[in-house]
Amino acid sequence: MQLLLRNITHHYGGRTVLDDISLTVDDGEIVCIVGPSGCGKSTLLRIAGGLEKPDQGQALLSGPAPEGSLNPLTYIFQDFALLPWRSVEGNVSLVLEDHGIAAAERKAIIADVLARTNLSDFAKALPRQLSGGMKQRVAIARALAVKPAIMLMDEPLSALDSQTRELLMDDLVALWTRERFSACYVTHNLNEAVRLGSRIIVLSRRPGRIRDVVEIDMPLAERADRLAELEPLQRRVWEIMREEAREADREISDVA
Amino acid sequence: MSHDTTRDVPAAGVSETGNQRPVPFRGGGFVHRSLGPVAPIVFLVILAIWELGSRSGFISAIALPAPSEAFGALVDLFQTGMLWKHLGASLYRLIVGWTLGSLLGIAVGLFIGLFSLARAGLLPLVSALFPVPKIALLPLFIIWFGIGEGSKVATILFGTFFPTVIATYGGVDNVDRNLIRMGQSFGLSWLSIVRKIIVPGAMPAILSGFRISASIAIVLLVAAEMIGAEFGVGAYILMAGALFALDQLIAGVALLSVIGLIIAWLIGKLEKRLLSWRT
């Protein structure tokens, strides 16, 4: 399944936050969107997932959803968005309960996704008992449970410390190597972008426009060992962003 | 600082020169410890001073009866079997009035929290009616609901309804918007989002609303039993007050305090059960 954004333009209270953005997320591709803070990255992702309506342009899906997909467009949030009153398995169960799946099958799906994210031992734990990295793993397990076609990831590793981030990045790469999910990955961390993205879309500061697109064709699984080759790419993206980031930093924010 | 490479220095940059003194500790205080037996001790000490004061004549028996006399009135009440009649009548009014008021309050609070139309229409009404003393409306309630149980239950019902409404819709407003967005992003139905995300998320606020409304219910109980009540702790207190039987009055007030303590304890239990997920 493909996700196409066509000429997306969006305003907040008279201010343009996104200006004529078009992009495509192909099957099995991770597209990273980077940009300085306040460039409308998260808004773009909300529009892509149908949580917000753009003022102009449209978000389109093409091709059939994969067999058995309960929620083709599935989010992973920066703050994990786990229900604190539900256990790990309860949080996964939540997204299956509205689909009329028999209890036994639901249990099987939960056990399967928890096993895939190495969480089986934590099924009964409450979110407050887990570290940030574990919480995000639960959120990933929850997303896998609905068999998404495209994952919409909104700074999924930004709330984690750098060691945990490194571990989760490895997990994501392993997961992608196995399942070839497609994803639209929003981040401000350029290291994550060059490690995970097959394409990096650099947005300018408000109003967000596409400044540049950087393609990386190195296989994802090899990137951890070829960091030196990624370094110039990361620097190139930073060069594109630097002035924008400096200006964005000096701006007074009055947009939520 | 000398940097002697031949010496075995265990920690980096440790200097042995100069007089050493510990860093002064200044991190204490501002933390509560649980001190279990303090509350009953304070209670008993006050009672003992009061009793001594009464016996020695320092506290005039006309101004304040001794605790032993009030206790005597309680024993009297127990022996004549009137205690259960009074308690039974009062608890019935409290439970029915508070339960109905709370249920209606939660329902209306959810409506105000969830629907813009309900918020626009009902919130000003709630704000206008909440501060009205329900005691002032007692004559109205008697005309509307009769001089029997109806008007008494209605007084407590209205008294507990408004604080519950306000606690509930405040709780709904405070539910993490991102959790709701998560529910929407996974395609959960509206009812599922309300049942599984909004109501549990508002539960801490609803339960602290219960604490307030339960106390208000006890306050209003006495007011409700002012008119045409034969039995009830409030009626007993008012009768004792009219006769200036101060020992009975104190006994009745003590009964109300005990009811209040038990309700607070029950709500505490409920919070432990329902809110165990909180840190």
XYZ file of C-alpha atoms in Angstrom:
535
model
C 0.000 0.000 0.000
C 1.162 3.495 -0.850
C 0.579 6.734 0.995
C 0.505 9.864 -1.140
C 0.398 13.401 0.136
C -0.671 15.849 -2.569
C -0.046 19.573 -2.256
C -0.750 19.731 1.458
C -1.168 23.292 2.738
C -2.271 24.035 6.269
C -2.778 27.118 8.419
C -3.070 27.636 12.152
C -4.803 30.870 13.065
C -3.776 32.732 9.910
C -0.213 31.425 9.919
C 0.856 28.995 7.253
C 2.533 25.983 8.834
C 2.700 23.707 5.802
C 3.040 24.993 2.273
C 2.374 22.797 -0.756
C 3.963 19.570 0.409
C 3.806 16.498 -1.781
C 5.445 13.200 -0.999
C 4.965 9.479 -1.418
C 5.669 6.617 0.947
C 6.163 3.463 -1.112
C 5.676 -0.127 -0.061
C 8.390 -1.257 2.319
C 10.082 2.105 2.450
C 10.965 4.237 5.469
C 10.677 7.912 4.650
C 12.199 10.210 7.237
C 10.968 13.755 7.589
C 13.380 16.089 9.323
C 13.163 19.784 9.932
C 13.755 22.446 12.554
C 11.342 22.657 15.462
C 8.011 24.200 14.584
C 8.219 23.350 10.885
C 4.969 21.404 11.025
C 6.416 17.886 10.914
C 3.949 16.533 13.441
C 1.045 18.333 11.794
C 1.994 16.729 8.502
C 1.979 13.304 10.137
C -1.412 13.958 11.744
C -2.770 14.906 8.330
C -1.236 11.778 6.790
C -3.015 9.594 9.354
C -6.373 11.326 9.098
C -6.280 12.913 12.538
C -6.385 16.393 11.085
C -7.850 17.859 7.886
C -5.544 19.917 5.687
C -6.805 23.284 4.463
C -5.764 22.377 0.930
C -4.485 19.244 -0.742
C -5.244 15.701 0.191
C -3.794 12.580 1.725
C -4.428 9.531 -0.440
C -3.979 5.793 -0.147
C -3.422 3.619 -3.165
C -3.480 -0.128 -3.458
C -5.243 -2.627 -1.216
C -4.380 -2.985 2.433
C -2.507 -6.174 3.232
C -4.558 -9.222 4.171
C -5.847 -9.031 7.732
C -4.743 -5.459 8.408
C -7.020 -4.011 11.086
C -5.648 -0.488 10.973
C -3.599 0.254 7.844
C -2.295 3.609 9.101
C -0.932 3.150 12.595
C 0.802 5.691 14.803
C 3.693 5.416 17.185
C 3.752 8.415 19.480
C 6.641 10.255 21.065
C 5.078 10.008 24.537
C 4.090 6.326 23.975
C 0.389 7.050 24.678
C -0.115 3.968 26.827
C -3.133 3.793 29.127
C -1.591 3.930 32.614
C -4.467 1.919 34.089
C -3.959 -1.030 31.768
C -1.210 -3.630 31.911
C 1.093 -4.259 28.958
C -1.220 -6.927 27.530
C -4.249 -4.779 28.338
C -2.789 -1.947 26.301
C -2.278 -4.232 23.326
C -5.710 -5.753 23.848
C -7.317 -2.286 23.730
C -6.733 -1.861 19.993
C -8.092 -5.345 19.201
C -11.270 -5.158 21.262
C -13.301 -3.161 18.754
C -12.765 -5.588 15.905
C -14.927 -8.459 17.093
C -12.028 -10.881 17.411
C -12.700 -13.959 19.535
C -11.029 -13.871 22.928
C -8.793 -16.854 22.208
C -7.525 -15.393 18.945
C -6.978 -12.045 20.627
C -4.863 -13.735 23.287
C -2.832 -15.434 20.570
C -2.199 -12.131 18.756
C -1.153 -10.452 22.015
C 1.217 -13.299 22.900
C 2.671 -13.176 19.395
C 3.403 -9.440 19.286
C 4.778 -9.438 22.829
C 7.109 -12.280 21.856
C 8.226 -10.375 18.741
C 9.142 -7.350 20.843
C 10.709 -9.417 23.668
C 8.048 -8.336 26.136
C 6.545 -11.710 27.051
C 7.877 -11.530 30.600
C 6.268 -8.129 31.161
C 2.707 -8.920 30.037
C 1.195 -8.177 33.443
C 3.297 -5.083 34.253
C 1.774 -1.614 34.418
C 3.293 1.175 32.306
C 4.581 3.024 35.387
C 6.761 0.019 36.213
C 8.523 0.148 32.831
C 11.425 2.234 31.571
C 10.933 4.596 28.650
C 12.462 2.139 26.206
C 10.185 -0.660 27.380
C 7.152 1.613 27.113
C 7.994 2.392 23.511
C 8.446 -1.333 22.842
C 4.926 -1.851 24.187
C 3.692 0.867 21.832
C 5.457 -0.879 18.942
C 3.896 -4.216 19.976
C 0.504 -2.518 20.079
C 1.065 -1.152 16.580
C 2.125 -4.566 15.271
C -1.019 -6.143 16.728
C -3.244 -4.361 14.196
C -1.000 -5.413 11.275
C -0.340 -1.953 9.912
C 0.464 -1.290 6.267
C 2.169 2.016 7.035
C 3.523 3.117 10.398
C 3.367 6.812 11.192
C 6.108 7.451 13.701
C 6.134 10.796 15.456
C 9.591 11.235 17.004
C 9.329 7.748 18.514
C 12.774 7.787 20.101
C 12.977 11.432 21.170
C 11.843 10.840 24.746
C 14.541 8.215 25.338
C 18.129 8.515 26.472
C 20.792 7.939 23.846
C 21.714 4.390 24.865
C 18.096 3.258 24.850
C 17.618 5.042 21.544
C 20.513 3.060 20.085
C 18.974 -0.223 21.327
C 15.544 0.591 19.952
C 17.001 1.632 16.626
C 18.584 -1.823 16.367
C 15.197 -3.340 17.219
C 13.482 -1.297 14.536
C 16.053 -2.289 11.936
C 15.655 -5.966 12.879
C 11.904 -5.625 12.719
C 12.027 -3.910 9.343
C 14.399 -6.544 7.970
C 11.891 -9.216 8.966
C 8.623 -7.564 8.061
C 9.427 -4.792 5.554
C 6.871 -2.407 6.933
C 6.609 1.012 5.371
C 6.873 4.027 7.584
C 6.764 7.762 7.633
C 9.260 8.644 10.340
C 9.291 12.171 11.717
C 12.323 13.189 13.727
C 14.613 16.069 14.511
C 17.484 13.694 15.130
C 19.592 13.481 11.972
C 21.414 10.397 13.190
C 18.132 8.487 13.373
C 17.214 9.794 9.943
C 20.363 8.510 8.227
C 20.224 5.210 10.119
C 16.598 4.391 9.293
C 15.563 6.387 6.238
C 15.719 5.199 2.666
C 14.734 8.746 1.826
C 15.158 11.845 3.971
C 12.867 14.769 3.308
C 14.203 18.004 4.729
C 11.576 20.592 5.567
C 12.258 24.286 5.902
C 11.251 26.352 8.889
C 7.705 27.747 9.080
C 5.983 27.704 6.677
C 7.170 24.136 6.134
C 8.231 23.491 2.550
C 10.291 20.660 1.130
C 13.849 22.017 1.046
C 15.592 18.939 -0.236
C 15.316 15.188 -0.568
C 18.295 12.964 0.255
C 18.247 9.359 -0.937
C 20.264 6.702 0.883
C 20.493 3.324 -0.785
C 22.704 1.566 1.754
C 20.806 -1.471 3.167
C 19.397 -0.755 6.605
C 20.969 -3.790 8.246
C 24.481 -2.714 7.225
C 24.239 0.851 8.406
C 25.211 0.201 12.029
C 28.597 -1.102 10.814
C 29.159 1.560 8.144
C 28.585 4.638 10.278
C 31.609 6.369 8.788
C 30.009 6.334 5.344
C 26.804 7.775 6.764
C 28.635 10.615 8.465
C 29.039 12.776 5.288
C 25.351 12.264 4.500
C 24.363 13.355 7.958
C 26.610 16.397 7.594
C 25.034 17.195 4.241
C 21.552 17.132 5.735
C 22.768 19.331 8.567
C 24.247 21.819 6.096
C 20.854 22.061 4.426
C 19.134 22.576 7.748
C 21.597 24.744 9.632
C 20.384 28.217 8.682
C 16.760 27.163 9.003
C 17.375 25.735 12.442
C 19.162 28.887 13.564
C 16.307 31.086 12.390
C 13.703 28.755 13.887
C 15.489 28.903 17.200
C 15.218 32.685 17.268
C 11.540 32.735 16.458
C 8.925 33.498 19.066
C 6.439 30.683 19.073
C 2.772 31.518 19.173
C 1.482 28.435 17.466
C 0.620 25.388 19.499
C 47.392 20.445 43.377
C 50.418 18.223 42.834
C 50.171 15.527 40.241
C 52.455 12.732 41.391
C 52.445 9.971 38.810
C 54.454 7.520 40.891
C 51.917 7.455 43.719
C 48.852 5.206 43.607
C 46.042 7.705 43.474
C 42.716 5.887 43.863
C 40.373 8.615 42.744
C 41.016 11.230 40.125
C 42.191 14.573 41.387
C 42.105 13.767 45.102
C 44.142 16.287 46.978
C 45.357 15.489 50.483
C 46.317 19.041 51.263
C 44.305 21.520 53.307
C 41.926 20.841 56.194
C 39.080 18.531 55.267
C 35.527 18.918 56.492
C 32.279 17.292 55.462
C 29.952 19.089 53.079
C 27.215 20.452 55.336
C 23.968 18.519 54.876
C 21.035 20.738 54.008
C 18.623 18.422 52.196
C 16.352 17.515 55.118
C 12.745 18.339 55.847
C 9.688 18.906 53.641
C 9.022 15.180 53.422
C 6.097 13.538 55.205
C 6.558 10.305 57.097
C 3.565 8.222 58.053
C 3.190 8.282 61.825
C 0.431 5.766 62.570
C -0.374 6.154 66.275
C -0.220 9.973 66.379
C -3.863 10.559 65.389
C -5.454 8.441 68.166
C -2.993 9.852 70.725
C -3.946 13.451 69.853
C -7.591 12.462 70.063
C -7.219 10.774 73.447
C -5.142 13.614 74.910
C -7.800 16.181 73.977
C -10.526 14.001 75.481
C -8.478 13.524 78.656
C -7.847 17.274 79.087
C -11.507 17.966 78.437
C -12.619 15.341 80.976
C -10.160 16.620 83.600
C -11.265 20.204 82.988
C -14.898 19.227 83.481
C -14.241 17.201 86.643
C -12.138 19.891 88.250
C -14.813 22.480 87.505
C -12.553 24.504 85.223
C -15.009 23.868 82.383
C -18.522 24.672 83.551
C -21.024 21.843 83.058
C -23.458 24.393 81.603
C -20.988 25.469 78.923
C -19.810 22.021 77.904
C -20.699 18.603 79.280
C -17.904 16.186 80.104
C -17.058 13.559 77.483
C -18.102 10.872 79.958
C -21.586 12.413 80.104
C -21.818 12.474 76.307
C -20.660 8.870 76.309
C -23.358 8.142 78.867
C -25.935 9.611 76.504
C -24.616 7.352 73.754
C -24.865 4.287 76.001
C -28.382 5.349 76.876
C -29.221 5.619 73.215
C -27.799 2.171 72.636
C -29.646 0.583 75.562
C -33.031 1.977 74.586
C -32.431 0.686 71.066
C -32.986 4.156 69.644
C -29.428 4.287 68.278
C -30.221 1.943 65.397
C -33.489 3.670 64.627
C -31.752 7.046 64.361
C -28.729 5.680 62.521
C -30.868 3.560 60.216
C -33.079 6.489 59.195
C -30.073 8.757 58.631
C -28.007 6.216 56.726
C -30.955 5.415 54.472
C -31.335 9.112 53.551
C -27.578 9.543 53.145
C -27.105 6.483 50.966
C -30.131 7.034 48.725
C -29.558 10.785 48.382
C -25.817 10.548 47.849
C -26.001 7.620 45.421
C -28.680 9.222 43.260
C -26.965 12.617 43.406
C -23.612 11.110 42.467
C -24.972 8.992 39.614
C -26.905 11.920 38.153
C -23.893 14.174 38.744
C -21.520 11.822 36.909
C -23.982 11.484 34.022
C -24.487 15.242 33.647
C -20.753 15.868 34.191
C -19.911 13.446 31.380
C -22.440 15.151 29.116
C -20.913 18.555 29.864
C -17.430 17.139 29.359
C -18.222 15.413 26.075
C -20.749 17.565 24.212
C -20.293 21.214 23.354
C -24.053 21.769 23.303
C -24.443 20.350 26.824
C -21.531 22.455 28.000
C -22.948 25.644 26.529
C -26.433 24.922 27.847
C -25.873 23.313 31.224
C -22.656 24.746 32.583
C -24.052 28.235 33.303
C -27.043 26.561 34.951
C -24.749 24.505 37.175
C -22.722 27.582 38.073
C -25.916 29.472 38.931
C -27.446 26.728 41.068
C -24.360 25.332 42.824
C -23.962 28.247 45.269
C -27.653 28.294 46.232
C -27.879 26.924 49.805
C -30.047 23.847 49.499
C -31.342 24.539 53.025
C -33.019 27.668 51.696
C -34.885 25.530 49.184
C -36.163 23.122 51.821
C -39.722 24.544 51.808
C -39.796 24.096 48.032
C -38.583 20.527 48.345
C -41.302 19.823 50.908
C -43.968 21.089 48.520
C -42.484 19.178 45.587
C -41.482 15.923 47.226
C -43.697 15.765 50.318
C -42.905 16.114 53.997
C -41.743 12.490 54.243
C -38.520 10.938 52.991
C -38.801 12.586 49.554
C -37.825 16.086 50.592
C -34.978 14.841 52.804
C -33.480 12.649 50.117
C -33.944 15.443 47.571
C -32.006 17.916 49.752
C -29.029 15.559 49.943
C -29.401 14.637 46.271
C -29.223 18.240 45.105
C -26.401 19.017 47.506
C -24.217 16.193 46.182
C -25.239 16.547 42.543
C -23.483 19.848 41.788
C -20.022 19.151 43.217
C -20.068 15.782 41.413
C -20.948 17.463 38.110
C -18.087 19.906 38.489
C -15.581 17.233 39.547
C -16.594 14.963 36.665
C -16.451 17.447 33.840
C -13.188 18.844 35.222
C -11.825 15.301 35.210
C -12.957 14.728 31.631
C -11.281 17.969 30.566
C -8.049 16.841 32.177
C -7.814 13.490 30.398
C -4.616 13.436 28.360
C -5.662 14.544 24.857
C -2.938 12.415 23.371
C -4.521 9.251 24.773
C -7.787 10.202 23.070
C -5.896 10.858 19.849
C -4.248 7.451 20.235
C -7.692 5.851 20.564
C -8.875 7.641 17.435
C -5.745 6.692 15.513
C -6.412 3.011 16.199
C -9.980 3.416 15.013
C -11.622 2.816 18.399
C -15.354 3.526 18.462
C -16.642 6.635 20.226
C -18.154 4.528 22.988
C -14.912 2.621 23.477
C -12.951 5.850 23.795
C -15.403 7.139 26.409
C -15.557 3.865 28.335
C -11.935 2.808 28.170
C -10.037 6.093 28.029
C -12.119 9.041 29.228
C -13.962 7.530 32.206
C -10.883 5.838 33.747
C -8.875 8.985 33.059
C -11.444 11.119 34.873
C -11.711 8.664 37.783
C -9.165 10.382 40.085
C -11.108 13.646 39.841
C -14.457 11.887 40.309
C -13.219 10.138 43.449
C -11.882 13.322 44.999
C -15.278 14.828 44.162
C -16.810 11.962 46.159
C -14.859 13.003 49.241
C -16.317 16.495 49.046
C -19.863 15.441 48.175
C -19.943 12.863 51.001
C -19.091 15.562 53.547
C -21.678 17.892 52.046
C -24.232 15.080 52.307
C -23.608 14.761 56.064
C -23.894 18.524 56.543
C -27.191 18.551 54.657
C -28.508 15.542 56.558
C -28.970 17.653 59.687
C -30.644 20.377 57.643
C -32.934 17.874 55.941
C -33.971 16.346 59.248
C -34.897 19.751 60.665
C -38.431 19.431 59.402
C -40.825 16.612 60.098
C -38.292 13.940 60.939
C -39.113 11.643 63.817
C -35.915 9.651 63.661
C -32.430 10.369 62.406
C -29.150 11.556 63.895
C -29.902 15.079 62.721
C -33.346 15.004 64.285
C -31.829 13.680 67.512
C -29.262 16.502 67.593
C -31.888 19.151 66.896
C -34.173 17.771 69.567
C -31.331 17.694 72.067
C -30.412 21.244 71.091
C -33.989 22.455 71.595
C -33.996 20.941 75.098
C -30.448 22.109 75.793
C -29.526 18.516 76.558
C -25.923 19.176 75.717
C -24.666 15.679 76.509
C -27.041 14.253 73.886
C -26.080 16.974 71.439
C -22.406 16.119 71.758
C -23.217 12.420 71.449
C -25.126 13.068 68.211
C -22.334 15.208 66.773
C -19.841 12.465 67.621
C -22.018 10.020 65.702
C -21.889 12.272 62.623
C -18.097 12.499 62.930
C -17.844 8.720 63.062
C -20.016 8.425 59.938
C -17.747 10.946 58.223
C -14.623 9.017 59.233
C -16.026 5.733 57.988
C -17.049 7.252 54.646
C -13.603 8.808 54.199
C -12.036 5.431 54.982
C -14.300 3.680 52.465
C -13.450 6.192 49.742
C -9.779 5.730 50.579
C -10.227 1.980 50.046
C -12.008 2.628 46.763
C -9.184 4.912 45.600
C -6.609 2.255 46.429
C -8.567 -0.260 44.387
C -9.444 1.865 41.374
C -6.354 4.048 41.194
C -3.646 1.493 41.911
C -2.178 2.345 38.494
C -1.115 5.776 39.741
C 2.429 6.281 40.938
